[in-house]
Amino acid sequence: MKPLSKQVISACEYFGIDKIVISPGSRNAPLTIGFSKNKNFETFSIVDERCAGFFALGMAQQTQKPVALVCTSGSALLNYYPAIAEAFYSNIPLVVISADRPKHLIDIGDGQTIRQENVYQNHISYSANLDEKDFEKNSKLLVEALLIAEHKKSPVHINVPFDEPLYNDNNNGRDIACNVCTKNNYDTIVNEIIQSQSGRKKEEKLVSLFIPSQIDYQKISKIWNNSQKKLILVGVNYPSEELQEFLNDLVENDNSVLVMTETTSNLYNDKFIGSIDKLITNFTEKDFQYFQPDLLVTLGGLVVSKRIKQLLRKYQPKHHWHIDFYTKLDTYFCLTEYFKIKPIHLLKIIHNNSVCSKVENSYQHKFVEQKTKRNEKHKQFLKQTKYSDLKVVEQVLNSIPNNCQLQISNSSMIRYVQLFDVNNTLQVFCNRGTSGIDGSTSTAIGASFANEKQTVFLTGDISFFYDSNALWNNYVPKNFRIILVNNDGGGIFKIIPGPSNSGALLFFETKHGLTAENLAKMFNFEYCSARNLEEVNQNLSDFYSVSDRPKILEIFTPSDLNDKVLKEYFKAMNN
Ligand SMILES: Cc1ncc(C[n+]2csc(CCOP(=O)(O)OP(=O)(O)O)c2C)c(N)n1
């Protein structure tokens, strides 16, 4: 085996990476052959690198462990970029391994060659540009890259220059890499990094990966105790029983705490505000002022609700703490403290020091009461509303069996779902790092493969057709289900203000008249469709049961009505 290939593979083995998604090519042959013949790795073959990237992302999202991608040189690795950007903003560990030509063959007219080194530099946490000959240096670069992927939960890039021959290279005695591929050598490098007191900038930066913030608990407990209105706002959050239980307890015992969650927060409680827009859309000026928190605590990743972002930017809290081990976010332009720590650790300590439990305070109560009223109106409205995206989403959410995983595409589908109280046994995911429509199906398939639960993917038509190559995939579980809400274009552009009156709606909405029927045939999915509520419910009644093939249910909805129904809905929510 080529020494460089051996080195990369041994480093992946050392770090316990066990899933490798490979796209075809010759320059990466040494890696393809090495990984696929090694029993420590589960290898996947996916041709389209954009789909491969998102498929890997879906697996890493579920396992919370780095997944590796391997591709050839040239434009191949550029097709990973959308998934890398999503991983970068969603804290998902991807290890991108690209094969390259040796340096002297770049930019001299050789084929399938681009400038690969540091090509993702704006959206990657580390770029290891391996050297054809310096194996000791390579070991360090590999360890640094893989430590960062694992501990920063972030994408990293390893660029590997191979000379020819690419096949049947018997090594010709060049076995230098053997010495540096041992567990002992990797242990030594990791220990050097962890114990580094050298003051060298790069090593300090690496060590800081593992070290949480120093926290002045007295100071922050004082702020907590003095704040009469505390808002905890959670964005994208991997399901956590520990956090769920803590927050349940907190809202029960402290009336000054209001918890707001999104569907992607994977937290459920009747006393949480789970449909933010439903509550705040019709706020009066008085409501806004009362809502303005003394202390805003944010947890998790990005927030879908545009309205809450606008609200908190206008009615800023006195204090804003963002608690997250990986990323500092100042979404509301008023961050006063960033705590690099697991949220539950910090919150537990503060809560234990808390003196304001059970104080007379109506902050939580007022908004929970308002939420209950809105929910009543929501029910009334949905009872009588016409067949539309909103009504279809209601029926779909009611139909999904307990304990499924729900993957959702951007953009109006996730927004519709946010208006409902979702079954609290579901786990919900959506690519909100960059909110792209370019890889939702591939992500859902990767997630479905890596998760034992049945996965249901709810998608719009533009996102679905955009990523139709996602179905070109041999690993789709039989119980995977796609619910495609086909409103013949980007429904979101009729909902948001702007496009409809622009005189150029055509270029936003992009109507197409396509259906998924032939795609389903081509990729061996079972297919059914519905055009009214009765057909929707008929199809859903048996949609999730055991089957020989994965299934697509395509639901056609009226694009000229959907936006009107949604507008009426928000009007009806008015108190
Ligand atoms: C890669 C990428 N290109 C463009 C966009 C802009 N965009 C956001 S939503 C959307 C249309 C989505 O339409 P569809 O999937 O049919 O969902 P709907 O809004 O109708 O539910 C587009 C083009 C994007 N988010 N990502």
Short mmCIF file of C-alpha atoms and ligand atoms in Angstrom, two decimals, residues 389 409-413 434-438 459-464 466 485 487 489-493 508, ligand 1:
data_model
loop_
_atom_site.label_atom_id
_atom_site.label_comp_id
_atom_site.label_asym_id
_atom_site.label_seq_id
_atom_site.Cartn_x
_atom_site.Cartn_y
_atom_site.Cartn_z
CA ASP A 389 -50.12 23.07 2.88
CA SER A 409 -36.49 20.28 4.42
CA ASN A 410 -36.16 24.03 4.09
CA SER A 411 -37.94 26.29 3.98
CA SER A 412 -41.70 26.52 4.39
CA MET A 413 -42.06 22.90 5.59
CA THR A 434 -26.98 27.18 6.16
CA SER A 435 -30.71 26.51 5.55
CA GLY A 436 -29.88 25.04 2.15
CA ILE A 437 -32.30 23.17 -0.05
CA ASP A 438 -29.46 21.29 -1.69
CA THR A 459 -40.04 17.92 2.06
CA GLY A 460 -41.09 20.62 -0.38
CA ASP A 461 -40.92 19.95 -4.10
CA ILE A 462 -38.08 22.32 -5.05
CA SER A 463 -35.80 20.87 -2.36
CA PHE A 464 -36.79 17.37 -3.39
CA TYR A 466 -32.95 19.74 -6.41
CA VAL A 485 -45.65 18.28 -0.43
CA ASN A 487 -47.08 22.94 -4.27
CA GLY A 489 -42.66 25.70 -6.73
CA GLY A 490 -41.09 27.45 -3.77
CA GLY A 491 -44.17 28.17 -1.67
CA ILE A 492 -42.02 30.12 0.78
CA PHE A 493 -41.68 32.95 -1.75
CA PHE A 508 -38.56 33.14 -7.07
C1 LIG B 1 -28.95 25.83 -2.15
C2 LIG B 1 -30.05 26.80 -1.97
N1 LIG B 1 -30.49 27.51 -3.03
C3 LIG B 1 -31.51 28.40 -2.87
C4 LIG B 1 -32.10 28.57 -1.65
C5 LIG B 1 -33.23 29.57 -1.50
N2 LIG B 1 -34.49 28.90 -1.21
C6 LIG B 1 -34.99 28.78 0.03
S1 LIG B 1 -36.41 27.99 0.10
C7 LIG B 1 -36.45 27.75 -1.55
C8 LIG B 1 -37.60 27.07 -2.21
C9 LIG B 1 -38.03 25.84 -1.49
O1 LIG B 1 -39.14 25.31 -2.13
P1 LIG B 1 -39.75 23.91 -1.75
O2 LIG B 1 -38.70 22.96 -1.47
O3 LIG B 1 -40.73 23.55 -2.80
O4 LIG B 1 -40.46 24.20 -0.40
P2 LIG B 1 -41.74 25.09 -0.08
O5 LIG B 1 -41.22 26.43 0.30
O6 LIG B 1 -42.66 25.14 -1.27
O7 LIG B 1 -42.32 24.36 1.06
C10 LIG B 1 -35.31 28.31 -2.14
C11 LIG B 1 -35.04 28.29 -3.59
C12 LIG B 1 -31.60 27.81 -0.57
N3 LIG B 1 -32.11 27.89 0.65
N4 LIG B 1 -30.60 26.93 -0.76
#
